[in-house]
Short mmCIF file of C-alpha atoms and ligand atoms in Angstrom, two decimals:
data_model
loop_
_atom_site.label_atom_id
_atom_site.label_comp_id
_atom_site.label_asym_id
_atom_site.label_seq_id
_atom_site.Cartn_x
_atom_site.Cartn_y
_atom_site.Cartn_z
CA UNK K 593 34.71 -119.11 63.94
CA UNK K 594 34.00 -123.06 64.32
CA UNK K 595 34.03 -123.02 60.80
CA UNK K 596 38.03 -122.55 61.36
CA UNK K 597 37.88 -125.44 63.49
CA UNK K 598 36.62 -127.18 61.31
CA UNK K 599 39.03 -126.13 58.50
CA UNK K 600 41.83 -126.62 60.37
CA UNK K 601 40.97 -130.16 61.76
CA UNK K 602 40.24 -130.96 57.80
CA UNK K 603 43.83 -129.87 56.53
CA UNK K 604 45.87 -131.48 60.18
CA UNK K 605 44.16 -134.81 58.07
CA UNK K 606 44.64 -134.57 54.86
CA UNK K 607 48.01 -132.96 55.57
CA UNK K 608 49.60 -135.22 58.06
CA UNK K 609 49.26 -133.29 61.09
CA UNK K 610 47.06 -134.97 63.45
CA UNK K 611 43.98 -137.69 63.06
CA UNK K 612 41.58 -139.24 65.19
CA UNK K 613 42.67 -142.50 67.06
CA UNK K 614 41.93 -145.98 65.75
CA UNK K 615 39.77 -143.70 63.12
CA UNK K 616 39.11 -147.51 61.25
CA UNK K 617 37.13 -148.22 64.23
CA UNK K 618 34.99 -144.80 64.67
CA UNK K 619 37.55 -143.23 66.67
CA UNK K 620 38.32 -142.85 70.45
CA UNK K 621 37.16 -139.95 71.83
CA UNK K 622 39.59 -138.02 73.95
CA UNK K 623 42.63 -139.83 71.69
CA UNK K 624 44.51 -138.27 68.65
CA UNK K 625 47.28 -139.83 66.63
CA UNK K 626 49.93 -137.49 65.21
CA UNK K 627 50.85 -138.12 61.60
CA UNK K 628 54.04 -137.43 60.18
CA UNK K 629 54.83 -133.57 60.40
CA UNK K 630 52.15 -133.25 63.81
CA UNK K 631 54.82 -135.25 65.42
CA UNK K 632 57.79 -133.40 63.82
CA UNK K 633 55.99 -130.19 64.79
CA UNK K 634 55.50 -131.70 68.55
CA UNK K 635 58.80 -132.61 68.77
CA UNK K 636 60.13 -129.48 68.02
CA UNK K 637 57.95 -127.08 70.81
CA UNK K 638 59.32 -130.01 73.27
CA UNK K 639 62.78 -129.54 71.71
CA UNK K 640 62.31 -125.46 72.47
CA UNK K 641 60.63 -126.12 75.70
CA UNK K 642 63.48 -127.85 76.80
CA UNK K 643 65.93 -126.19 75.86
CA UNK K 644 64.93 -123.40 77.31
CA UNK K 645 64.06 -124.64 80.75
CA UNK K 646 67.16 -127.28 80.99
CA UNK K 647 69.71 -125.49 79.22
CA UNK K 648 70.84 -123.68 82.14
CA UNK K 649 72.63 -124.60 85.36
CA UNK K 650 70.30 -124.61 87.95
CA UNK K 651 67.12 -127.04 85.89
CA UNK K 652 68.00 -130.93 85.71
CA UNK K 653 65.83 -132.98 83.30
CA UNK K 654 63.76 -136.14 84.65
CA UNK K 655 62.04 -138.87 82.97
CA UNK K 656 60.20 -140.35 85.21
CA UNK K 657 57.32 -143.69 84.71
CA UNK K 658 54.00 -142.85 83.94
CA UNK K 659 53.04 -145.73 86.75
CA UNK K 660 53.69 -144.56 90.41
CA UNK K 661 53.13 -146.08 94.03
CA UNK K 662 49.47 -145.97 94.33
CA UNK K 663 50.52 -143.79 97.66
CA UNK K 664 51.82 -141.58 96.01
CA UNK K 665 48.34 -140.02 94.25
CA UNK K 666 47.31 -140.37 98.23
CA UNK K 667 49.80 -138.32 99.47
CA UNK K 668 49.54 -135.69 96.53
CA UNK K 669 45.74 -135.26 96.91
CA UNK K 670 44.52 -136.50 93.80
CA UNK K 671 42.56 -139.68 94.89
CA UNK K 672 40.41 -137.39 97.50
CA UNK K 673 40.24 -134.22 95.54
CA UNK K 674 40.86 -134.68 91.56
CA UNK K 675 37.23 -134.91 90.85
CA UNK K 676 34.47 -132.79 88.48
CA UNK K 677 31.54 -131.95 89.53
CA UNK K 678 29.65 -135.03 87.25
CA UNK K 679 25.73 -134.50 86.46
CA UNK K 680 23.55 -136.48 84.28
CA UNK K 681 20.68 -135.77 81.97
CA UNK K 682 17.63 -137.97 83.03
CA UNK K 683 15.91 -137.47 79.77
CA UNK K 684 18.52 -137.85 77.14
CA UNK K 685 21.23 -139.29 79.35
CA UNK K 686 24.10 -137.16 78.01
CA UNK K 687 26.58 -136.60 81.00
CA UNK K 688 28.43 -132.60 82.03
CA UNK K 689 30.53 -131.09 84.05
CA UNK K 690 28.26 -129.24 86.10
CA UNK K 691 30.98 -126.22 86.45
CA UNK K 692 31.20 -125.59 82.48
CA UNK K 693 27.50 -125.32 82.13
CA UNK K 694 26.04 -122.00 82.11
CA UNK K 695 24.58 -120.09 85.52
CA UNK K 696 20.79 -120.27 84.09
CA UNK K 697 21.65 -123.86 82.81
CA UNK K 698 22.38 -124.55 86.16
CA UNK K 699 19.84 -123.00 88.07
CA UNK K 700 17.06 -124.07 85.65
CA UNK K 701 18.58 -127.57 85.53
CA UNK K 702 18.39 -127.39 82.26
CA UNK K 703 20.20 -129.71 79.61
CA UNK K 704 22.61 -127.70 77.21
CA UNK K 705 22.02 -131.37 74.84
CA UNK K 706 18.07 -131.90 74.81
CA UNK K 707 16.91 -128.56 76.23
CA UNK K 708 14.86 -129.67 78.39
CA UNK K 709 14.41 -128.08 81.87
CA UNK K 710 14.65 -129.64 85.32
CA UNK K 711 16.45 -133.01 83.94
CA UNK K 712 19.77 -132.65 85.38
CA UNK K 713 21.18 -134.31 88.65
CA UNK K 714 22.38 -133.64 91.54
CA UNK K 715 26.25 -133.23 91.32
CA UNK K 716 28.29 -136.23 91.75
CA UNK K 717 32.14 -135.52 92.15
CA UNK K 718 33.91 -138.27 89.91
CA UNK K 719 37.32 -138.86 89.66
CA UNK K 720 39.02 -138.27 86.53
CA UNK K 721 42.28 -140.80 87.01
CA UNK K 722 42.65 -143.79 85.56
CA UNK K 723 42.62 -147.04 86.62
CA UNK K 724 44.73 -150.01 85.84
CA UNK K 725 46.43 -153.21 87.85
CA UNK K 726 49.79 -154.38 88.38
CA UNK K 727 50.48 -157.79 87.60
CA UNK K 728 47.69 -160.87 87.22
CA UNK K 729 45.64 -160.00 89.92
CA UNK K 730 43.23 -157.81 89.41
CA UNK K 731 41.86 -156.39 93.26
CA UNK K 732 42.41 -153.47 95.21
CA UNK K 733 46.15 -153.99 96.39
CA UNK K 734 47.36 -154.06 92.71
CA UNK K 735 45.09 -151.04 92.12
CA UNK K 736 47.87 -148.15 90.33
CA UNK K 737 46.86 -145.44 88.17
CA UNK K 738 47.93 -143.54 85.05
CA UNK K 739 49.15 -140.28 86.10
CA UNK K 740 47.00 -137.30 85.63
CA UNK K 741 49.88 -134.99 85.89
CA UNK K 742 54.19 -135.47 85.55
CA UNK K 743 54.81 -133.38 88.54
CA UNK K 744 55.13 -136.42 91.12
CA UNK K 745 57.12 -138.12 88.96
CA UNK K 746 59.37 -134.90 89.73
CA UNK K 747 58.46 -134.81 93.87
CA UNK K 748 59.26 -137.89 94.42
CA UNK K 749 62.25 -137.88 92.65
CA UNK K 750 63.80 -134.44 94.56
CA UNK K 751 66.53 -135.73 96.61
CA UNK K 752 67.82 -138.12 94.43
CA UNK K 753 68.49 -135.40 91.72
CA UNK K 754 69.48 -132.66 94.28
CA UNK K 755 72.07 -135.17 95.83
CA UNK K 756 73.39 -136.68 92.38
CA UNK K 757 73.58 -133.40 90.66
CA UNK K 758 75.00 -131.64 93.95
CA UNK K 759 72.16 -128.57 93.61
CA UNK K 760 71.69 -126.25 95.60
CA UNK K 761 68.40 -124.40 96.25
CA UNK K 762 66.98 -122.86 94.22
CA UNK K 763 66.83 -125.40 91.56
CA UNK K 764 64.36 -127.20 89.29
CA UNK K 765 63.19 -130.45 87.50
CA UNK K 766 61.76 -130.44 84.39
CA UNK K 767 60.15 -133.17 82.60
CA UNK K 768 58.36 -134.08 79.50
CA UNK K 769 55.70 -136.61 79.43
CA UNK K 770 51.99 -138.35 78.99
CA UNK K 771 49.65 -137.43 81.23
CA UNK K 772 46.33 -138.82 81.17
CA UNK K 773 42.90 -137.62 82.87
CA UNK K 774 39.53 -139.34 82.18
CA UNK K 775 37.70 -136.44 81.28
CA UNK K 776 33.86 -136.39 81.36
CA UNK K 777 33.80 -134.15 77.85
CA UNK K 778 36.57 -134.09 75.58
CA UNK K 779 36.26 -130.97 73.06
CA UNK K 780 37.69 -128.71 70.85
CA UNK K 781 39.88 -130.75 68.77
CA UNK K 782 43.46 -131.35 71.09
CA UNK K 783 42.29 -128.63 73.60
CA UNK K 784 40.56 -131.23 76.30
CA UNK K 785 41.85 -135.06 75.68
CA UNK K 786 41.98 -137.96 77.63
CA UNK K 787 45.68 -138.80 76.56
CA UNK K 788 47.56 -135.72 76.48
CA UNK K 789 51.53 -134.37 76.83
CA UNK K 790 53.01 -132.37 79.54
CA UNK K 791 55.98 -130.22 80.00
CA UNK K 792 56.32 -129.46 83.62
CA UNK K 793 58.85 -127.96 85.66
CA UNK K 794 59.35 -127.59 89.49
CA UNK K 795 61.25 -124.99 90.93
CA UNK K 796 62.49 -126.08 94.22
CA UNK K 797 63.20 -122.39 96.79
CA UNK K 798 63.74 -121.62 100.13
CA UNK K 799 60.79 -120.68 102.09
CA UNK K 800 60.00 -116.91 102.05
CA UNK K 801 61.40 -116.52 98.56
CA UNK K 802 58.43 -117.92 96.66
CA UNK K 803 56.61 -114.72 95.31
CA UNK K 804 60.41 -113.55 94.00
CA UNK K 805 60.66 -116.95 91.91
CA UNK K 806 57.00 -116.74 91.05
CA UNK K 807 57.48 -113.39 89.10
CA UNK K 808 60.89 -114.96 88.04
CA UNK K 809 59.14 -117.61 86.24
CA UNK K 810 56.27 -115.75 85.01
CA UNK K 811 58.26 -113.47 82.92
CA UNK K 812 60.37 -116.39 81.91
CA UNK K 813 57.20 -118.11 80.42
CA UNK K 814 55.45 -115.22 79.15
CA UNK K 815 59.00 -114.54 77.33
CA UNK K 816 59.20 -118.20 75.45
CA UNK K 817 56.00 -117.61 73.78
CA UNK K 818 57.28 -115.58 71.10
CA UNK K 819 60.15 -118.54 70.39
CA UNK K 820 57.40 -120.52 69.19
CA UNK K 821 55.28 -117.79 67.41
CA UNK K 822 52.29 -116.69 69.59
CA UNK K 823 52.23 -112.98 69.52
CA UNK K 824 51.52 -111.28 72.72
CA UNK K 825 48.65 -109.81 71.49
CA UNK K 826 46.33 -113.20 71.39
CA UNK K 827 48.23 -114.46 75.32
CA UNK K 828 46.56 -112.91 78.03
CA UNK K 829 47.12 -113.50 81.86
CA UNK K 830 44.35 -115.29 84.01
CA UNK K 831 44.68 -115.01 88.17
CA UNK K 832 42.77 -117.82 89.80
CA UNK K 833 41.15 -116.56 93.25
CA UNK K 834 39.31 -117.66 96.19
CA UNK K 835 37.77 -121.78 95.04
CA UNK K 836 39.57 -121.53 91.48
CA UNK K 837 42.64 -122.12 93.14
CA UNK K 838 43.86 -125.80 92.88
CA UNK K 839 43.77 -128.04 96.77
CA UNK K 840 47.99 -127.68 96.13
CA UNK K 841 47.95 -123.74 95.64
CA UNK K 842 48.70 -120.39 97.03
CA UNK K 843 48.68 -118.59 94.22
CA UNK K 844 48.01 -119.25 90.84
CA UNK K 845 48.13 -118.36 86.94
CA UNK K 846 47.26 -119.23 83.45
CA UNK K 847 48.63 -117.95 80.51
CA UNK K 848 45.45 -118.63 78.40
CA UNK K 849 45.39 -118.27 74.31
CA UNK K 850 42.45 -116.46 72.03
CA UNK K 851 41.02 -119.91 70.59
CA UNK K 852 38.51 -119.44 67.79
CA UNK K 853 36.10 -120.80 70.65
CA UNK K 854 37.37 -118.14 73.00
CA UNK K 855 40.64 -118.05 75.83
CA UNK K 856 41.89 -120.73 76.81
CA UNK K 857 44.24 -121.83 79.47
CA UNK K 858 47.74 -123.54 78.02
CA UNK K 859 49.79 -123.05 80.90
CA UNK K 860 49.37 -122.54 84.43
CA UNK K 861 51.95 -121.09 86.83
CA UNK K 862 51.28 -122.06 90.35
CA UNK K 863 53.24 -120.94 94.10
CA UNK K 864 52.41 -124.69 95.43
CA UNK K 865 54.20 -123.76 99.07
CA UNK K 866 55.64 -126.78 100.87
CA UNK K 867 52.60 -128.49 100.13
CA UNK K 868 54.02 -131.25 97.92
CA UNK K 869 57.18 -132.29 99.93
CA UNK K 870 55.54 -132.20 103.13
CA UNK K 871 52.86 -134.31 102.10
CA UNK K 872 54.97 -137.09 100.69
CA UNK K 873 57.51 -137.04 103.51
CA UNK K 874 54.11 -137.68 106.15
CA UNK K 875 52.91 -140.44 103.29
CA UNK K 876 56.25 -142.10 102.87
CA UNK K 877 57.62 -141.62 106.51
CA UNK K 878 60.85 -140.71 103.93
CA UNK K 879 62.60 -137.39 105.21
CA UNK K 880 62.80 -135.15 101.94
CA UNK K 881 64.17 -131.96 103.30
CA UNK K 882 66.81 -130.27 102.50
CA UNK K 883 70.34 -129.54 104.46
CA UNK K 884 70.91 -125.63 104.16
CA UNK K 885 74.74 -126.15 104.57
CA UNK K 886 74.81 -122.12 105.24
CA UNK K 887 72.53 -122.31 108.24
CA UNK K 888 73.98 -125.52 108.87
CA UNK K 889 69.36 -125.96 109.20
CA UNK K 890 67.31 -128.45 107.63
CA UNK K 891 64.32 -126.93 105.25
CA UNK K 892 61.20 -128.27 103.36
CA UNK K 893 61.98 -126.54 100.11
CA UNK K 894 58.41 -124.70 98.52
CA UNK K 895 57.86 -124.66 94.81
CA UNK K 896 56.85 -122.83 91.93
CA UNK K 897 55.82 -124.83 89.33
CA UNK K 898 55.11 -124.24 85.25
CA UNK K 899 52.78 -126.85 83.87
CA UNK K 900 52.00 -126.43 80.14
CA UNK K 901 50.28 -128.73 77.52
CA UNK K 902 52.42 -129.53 75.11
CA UNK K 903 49.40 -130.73 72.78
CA UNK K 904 47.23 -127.86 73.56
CA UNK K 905 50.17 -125.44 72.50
CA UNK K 906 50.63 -127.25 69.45
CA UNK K 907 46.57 -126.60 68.86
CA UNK K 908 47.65 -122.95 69.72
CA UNK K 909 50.46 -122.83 66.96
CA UNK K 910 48.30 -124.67 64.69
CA UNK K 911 45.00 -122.23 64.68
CA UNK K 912 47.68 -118.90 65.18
CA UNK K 913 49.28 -120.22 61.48
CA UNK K 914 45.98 -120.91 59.98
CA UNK K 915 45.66 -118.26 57.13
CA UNK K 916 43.39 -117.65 53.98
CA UNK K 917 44.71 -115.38 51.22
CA UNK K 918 43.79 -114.08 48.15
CA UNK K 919 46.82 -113.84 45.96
CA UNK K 920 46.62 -112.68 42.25
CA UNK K 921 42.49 -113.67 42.28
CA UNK K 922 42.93 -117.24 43.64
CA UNK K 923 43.01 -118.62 47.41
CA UNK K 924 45.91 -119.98 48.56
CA UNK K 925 45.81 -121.21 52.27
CA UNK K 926 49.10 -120.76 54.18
CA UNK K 927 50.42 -121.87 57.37
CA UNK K 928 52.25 -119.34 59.16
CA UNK K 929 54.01 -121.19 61.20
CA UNK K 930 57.28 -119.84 63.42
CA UNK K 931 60.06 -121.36 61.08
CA UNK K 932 61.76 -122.60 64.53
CA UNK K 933 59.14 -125.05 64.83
CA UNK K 934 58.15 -126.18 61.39
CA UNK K 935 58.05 -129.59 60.40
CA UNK K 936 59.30 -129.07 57.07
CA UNK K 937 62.17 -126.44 57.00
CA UNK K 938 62.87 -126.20 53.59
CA UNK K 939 61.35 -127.75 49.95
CA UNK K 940 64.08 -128.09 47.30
CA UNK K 941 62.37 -127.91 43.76
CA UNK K 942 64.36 -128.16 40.81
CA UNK K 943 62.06 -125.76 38.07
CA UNK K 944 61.93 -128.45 35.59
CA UNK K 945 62.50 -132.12 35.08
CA UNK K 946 65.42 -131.84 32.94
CA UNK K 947 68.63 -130.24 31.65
CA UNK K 948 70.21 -131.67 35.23
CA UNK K 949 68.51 -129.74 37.61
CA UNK K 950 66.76 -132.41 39.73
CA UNK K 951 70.24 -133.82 39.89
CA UNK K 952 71.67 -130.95 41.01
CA UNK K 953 68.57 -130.44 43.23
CA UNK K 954 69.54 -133.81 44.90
CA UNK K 955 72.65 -132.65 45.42
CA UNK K 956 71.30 -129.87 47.65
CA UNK K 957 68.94 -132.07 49.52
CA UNK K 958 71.88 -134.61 50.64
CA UNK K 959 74.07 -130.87 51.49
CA UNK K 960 70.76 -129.62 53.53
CA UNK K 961 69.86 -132.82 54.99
CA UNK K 962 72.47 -133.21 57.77
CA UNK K 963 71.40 -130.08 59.55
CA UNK K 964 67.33 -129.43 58.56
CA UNK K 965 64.49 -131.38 57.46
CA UNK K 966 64.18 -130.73 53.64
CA UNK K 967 61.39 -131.97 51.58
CA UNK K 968 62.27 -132.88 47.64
CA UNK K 969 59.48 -132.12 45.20
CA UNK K 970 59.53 -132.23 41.16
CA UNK K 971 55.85 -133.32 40.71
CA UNK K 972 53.78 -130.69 38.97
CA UNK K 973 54.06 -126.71 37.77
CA UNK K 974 55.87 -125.61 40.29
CA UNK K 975 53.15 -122.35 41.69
CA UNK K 976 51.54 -125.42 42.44
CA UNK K 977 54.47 -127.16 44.41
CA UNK K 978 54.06 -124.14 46.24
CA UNK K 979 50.75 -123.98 47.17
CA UNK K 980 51.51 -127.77 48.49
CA UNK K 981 54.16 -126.06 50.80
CA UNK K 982 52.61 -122.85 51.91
CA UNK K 983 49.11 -125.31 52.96
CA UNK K 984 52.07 -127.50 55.58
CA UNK K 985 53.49 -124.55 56.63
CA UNK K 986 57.26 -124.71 55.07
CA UNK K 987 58.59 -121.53 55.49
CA UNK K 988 61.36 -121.40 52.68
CA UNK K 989 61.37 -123.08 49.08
CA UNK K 990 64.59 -123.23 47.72
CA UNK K 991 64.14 -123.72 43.45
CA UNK K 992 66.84 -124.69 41.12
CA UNK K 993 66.64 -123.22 37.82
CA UNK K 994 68.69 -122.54 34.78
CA UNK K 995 70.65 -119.50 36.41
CA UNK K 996 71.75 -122.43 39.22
CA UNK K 997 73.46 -123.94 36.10
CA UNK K 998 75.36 -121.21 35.12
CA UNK K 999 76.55 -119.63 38.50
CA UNK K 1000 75.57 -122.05 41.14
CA UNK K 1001 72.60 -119.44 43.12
CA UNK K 1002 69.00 -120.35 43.13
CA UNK K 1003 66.18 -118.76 44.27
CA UNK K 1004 65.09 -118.79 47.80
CA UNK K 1005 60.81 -118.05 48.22
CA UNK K 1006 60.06 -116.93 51.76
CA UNK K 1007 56.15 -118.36 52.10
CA UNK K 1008 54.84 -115.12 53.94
CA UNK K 1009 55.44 -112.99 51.42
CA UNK K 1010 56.09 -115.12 48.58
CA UNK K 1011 59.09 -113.00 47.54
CA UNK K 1012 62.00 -114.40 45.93
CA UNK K 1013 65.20 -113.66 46.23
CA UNK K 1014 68.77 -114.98 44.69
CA UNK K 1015 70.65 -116.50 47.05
CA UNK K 1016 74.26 -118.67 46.19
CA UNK K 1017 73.22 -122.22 46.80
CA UNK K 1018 76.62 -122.32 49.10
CA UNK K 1019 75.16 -119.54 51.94
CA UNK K 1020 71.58 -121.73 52.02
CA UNK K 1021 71.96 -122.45 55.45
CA UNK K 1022 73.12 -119.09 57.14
CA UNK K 1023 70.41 -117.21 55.33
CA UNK K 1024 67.81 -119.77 56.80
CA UNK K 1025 69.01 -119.85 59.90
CA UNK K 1026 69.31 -115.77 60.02
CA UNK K 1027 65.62 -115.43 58.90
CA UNK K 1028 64.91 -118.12 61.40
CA UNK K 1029 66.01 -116.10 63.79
CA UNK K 1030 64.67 -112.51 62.98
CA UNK K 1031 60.86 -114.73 62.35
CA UNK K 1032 58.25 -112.79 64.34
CA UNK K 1033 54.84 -113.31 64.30
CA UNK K 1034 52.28 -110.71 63.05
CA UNK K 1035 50.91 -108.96 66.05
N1 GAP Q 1214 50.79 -130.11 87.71
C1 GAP Q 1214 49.81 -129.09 87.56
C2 GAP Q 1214 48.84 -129.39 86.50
O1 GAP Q 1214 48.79 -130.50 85.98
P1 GAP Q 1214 46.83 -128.37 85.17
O2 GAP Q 1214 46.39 -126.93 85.06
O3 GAP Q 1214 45.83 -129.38 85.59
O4 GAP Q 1214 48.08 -128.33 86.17
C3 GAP Q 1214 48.52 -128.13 83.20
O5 GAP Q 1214 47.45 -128.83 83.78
C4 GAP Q 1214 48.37 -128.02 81.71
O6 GAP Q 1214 48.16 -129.30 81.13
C5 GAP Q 1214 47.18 -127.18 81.26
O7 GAP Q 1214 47.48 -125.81 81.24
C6 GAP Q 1214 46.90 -127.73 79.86
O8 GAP Q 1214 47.74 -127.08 78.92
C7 GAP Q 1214 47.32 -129.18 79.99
N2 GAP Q 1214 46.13 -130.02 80.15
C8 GAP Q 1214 45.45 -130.30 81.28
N3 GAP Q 1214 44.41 -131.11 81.04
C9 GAP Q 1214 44.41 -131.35 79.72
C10 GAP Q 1214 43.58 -132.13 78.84
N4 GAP Q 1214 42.56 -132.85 79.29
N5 GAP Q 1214 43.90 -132.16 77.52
C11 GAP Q 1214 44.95 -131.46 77.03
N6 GAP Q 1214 45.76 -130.72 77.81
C12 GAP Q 1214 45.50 -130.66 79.14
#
C-alpha cells in the first residue's frame, strides 16, 4: 500500500500537482509547493467548500490575518495547552511524539528508529506554535505567533460581523486560510505538514441548543463529501471520549478517510460550549455577548464548529482517484477525479494536424474558455494524448475530426469509461455540465 504512496507522490511531480518546497535546496520538511493543476485542484474544493457553507443566509465569510494579539492564543488556551507529548532517543537522537508510538514501544522505551530498548525520555510537552516578532525588536513584548488554527481569527471577530451583517443567532463564520503548527513529525505526504490550509466554520447558538446544531452540522458535512467525490464507503465517523477530547470541547468528531496508511482524520466536528467567547471576553475585558432582543437578555452564544484540512482533503481526493488499469493489454493509469473539482475540465484535440481541424479546434477552445478550464493538445497519436489526460485526471476529451467538418459534432470521450460518443460541438457545455452533475464516485 506505501507503494501507492509512493506512486502517487511520483505522478503529483511529474504531473504538476504538488512538489516538495525549495526542492533545489533538499527540501523543507513539513512544506509542499502546489504546481499548476494542485493549485487549480485546491482552489476548486475551497471554491465547493465555500459555497456550500456561505452560500446561504445565516454563514458570513471572514478573512481574517494570520498574525493575532499575542493575548489572544492566551485567552484561547493554546500557549498553556497546545503541546505533544515530545520524547527523544538517547542513542540515535531521532525525536517522537510519545502518543503515536506504540503501547509496547512505550512501555519498553523502545525506539521505533534504532530499535533499541530503554533509550527514550521522559515526556516533555512542547509547543507546536510558531514563533515570530513584530517589528525590529526582537524580545518578549514583540513575541506574536503564526496561528495554529483560523478559528480565532473568527472569535474575535463575532460581534463585529453579527452587528454589520445584522445576524441573528444562530449564525456562522466561515473562513479559509493558512494555518501553521510546528509539528515534531511531518508524514505521509500532505497528511501532517507544518504549513497547511484550513476551512473552518463557527456556528454561533443559543445555549441549550448545541447538540440540535451539532447533528445539524454533522449531516451537513457528512453530506458535502460526495460533492467532491469521496464515497461513503472509505468516510467513517470517529467519537473522541474521555482525554481525546480537545481542552475547548464537549463533544467531539472526526470524519476520518481510509488512507493507504490506514483512517485518517480530515475533519473534526466539535460542540466547543461557551468556552471560546467567554474566555476572550475575561482576556480582553471586551463584552462579546449577545443581546437576545426576544428576551430582551444578554447571552454568551456556544458553538459548534467544522474544522477541515483543506490540504489533507485534497491528499484524500488525490489517493481516492488514483487508478491502475489494464485496457486492451497495456496499463493506462487514470485519475478518477470528481469532474467538479478537476483541474483540467476538458482537452480539445483536433485528430490530425491538418485539413483545418486544429483551427477549428481553436475555435472551440476560445468558445469553452470563458466558462471551463480547457487544455489544447495536437502533439502526438492521439490514444496517446489520452493517456496524457486520463494520468491528470481530465474527465472529458472533446476531439475534432473529419465528421466535425462536415456537420459541425465531434466526439466527446468520457475518461472512466473511455466511451465516445457524438455530441454537436454547439451543446459541449450542457452535456459537461449534466455529466458533471450526475458524476458519482464508485462505491
Ligand atoms: N479549530 C479546531 C482545529 O484546528 P484540529 O483537529 O486541530 O481542529 C482541524 O484541525 C483539521 O485541520 C484537521 O482535521 C486536519 O484536516 C487539519 N490539520 C490539522 N493539523 C494538520 C497538519 N499538521 N497538516 C495538515 N492538516 C492538518
Amino acid at each position: 500500500m506505501a507503494d501507492v504512496m509512493d506512486k502517487l507522490v511520483s505522478l503529483c511531480k511529474r504531473r504538476g500537482y504538488i512538489y516538495q518546497s525549495s526542492e533545489i535546496y533538499g527540501g523543507l520538511n513539513g512544506c509542499w509547493d502546489y504546481g499548476p493543476l494542485g493549485v487549480e485542484l485546491l482552489r476548486n474544493i475551497k471554491e465547493t467548500w465555500w459555497r456550500a457553507m456561505t452560500w446561504r443566509e445565516d454563514v458570513e465569510g471572514l478573512d481574517a490575518s494570520i498574525l493575532l494579539h499575542p493575548r489572544v492564543w492566551e485567552a484561547s488556551g493554546h500557549v498553556e495547552n497546545f503541546t505533544d507529548p515530545l520524547v527523544d532517543c538517547r542513542g540515535c537522537k531521532a525525536r517522537f511524539r510519545q502518543d503515536l508510538l506504540t503501547e509496547a514501544q512505550r512501555e519498553a522505551g523502545q525506539c521505533p528508529v534504532c530499535g533499541q530498548r530503554g533509550v527514550l525520555t521522559e515526556a516533555r510537552a512542547f509547543n507546536l506554535m510558531f514563533k515570530t516578532f513584530v517589528g525590529p525588536v526582537e524580545d518578549d513584548s514583540a513575541r506574536v505567533y503564526l496561528r495554529p488554527e483560523t478559528a480565532q481569527g473568527i472569535f474575535v471577530n463575532f460581534l463585529n460581523v453579527q452587528a454589520a451583517m445584522r445576524q441573528k443567532l444562530p449564525f456562522g463564520i466561515a473562513q479559509i486560510g493558512k494555518a501553521f503548527r510546528n509539528e515534531i513529525n511531518t508524514r505521509n505526504f500532505l497528511f501532517r505538514t507544518r504549513e497547511f490550509e484550513q476551512m473552518e466554520m463557527q456556528y454561533f447558538v443559543m445555549p441549550g441548543t448545541e447538540d440540535q446544531w451539532f447533528d445539524y452540522w454533522r449531516e451537513q458535512r457528512w453530506q458535502w463529501y460526495r460533492r467532491i467525490g469521496l464515497p461513503e464507503g472509505k468516510l467513517r465517523w470517529h467519537q473522541h471520549l474521555g482525554d481525546e477530547l480537545a481542552h475547548y470541547a464537549r463533544a467531539a468528531f472526526d470524519v476520518q478517510y481510509e488512507f493507504p496508511f490506514g483512517w485518517g482524520e480530515i475533519e473534526g466536528i466539535h460542540n466547543r460550549g461557551n468556552y471560546d467567547l467567554s474566555q476572550h471576553e475575561k482576556f480582553s475585558g471586551k463584552g462579546l455577548q449577545y443581546f437576545d432582543e426576544q428576551t430582551r437578555e444578554k447571552v454568551t452564544a456556544c458553538v459548534i464548529e467544522t474544522s477541515i484540512g483543506a490540504s489533507r482533503t485534497l491528499m484524500a481526493t488525490l489517493v481516492e482517484a488514483y487508478r491502475e488499469e489494464e485496457v486492451n493489454g497495456e496499463q493506462r493509469v487514470v485519475m478518477r477525479l470528481h469532474p467538479r473539482i478537476a483541474p483540467v475540465k476538458a482537452a480539445v484535440l483536433p485528430l490530425v494536424r491538418r485539413d483545418g481541424m486544429p483551427e477549428l479546434a481553436r475555435q472551440l477552445v476560445d468558445e469553452l474558455r470563458p466558462h471551463l478550464p480547457v487544455f489544447y493538445d495536437e502533439g502526438g497519436a492521439i490514444g496517446r494524448r489520452y493517456r496524457r489526460m486520463d494520468e491528470i485526471g481530465t474527465p472529458y476529451c472533446i476531439t475534432i475530426d473529419s465528421q466535425t467538418l462536415q456537420d459541425g459534432t465531434v466526439t466527446l470521450r468520457d475518461r472512466d469509461t473511455m466511451a465516445q460518443d457524438r455530441v454537436a460541438a454547439a451543446d459541449l457545455r450542457r452535456e459537461i455540465d449534466t455529466r458533471t452533475e450526475a458524476w458519482v464516485a464508485e462505491a
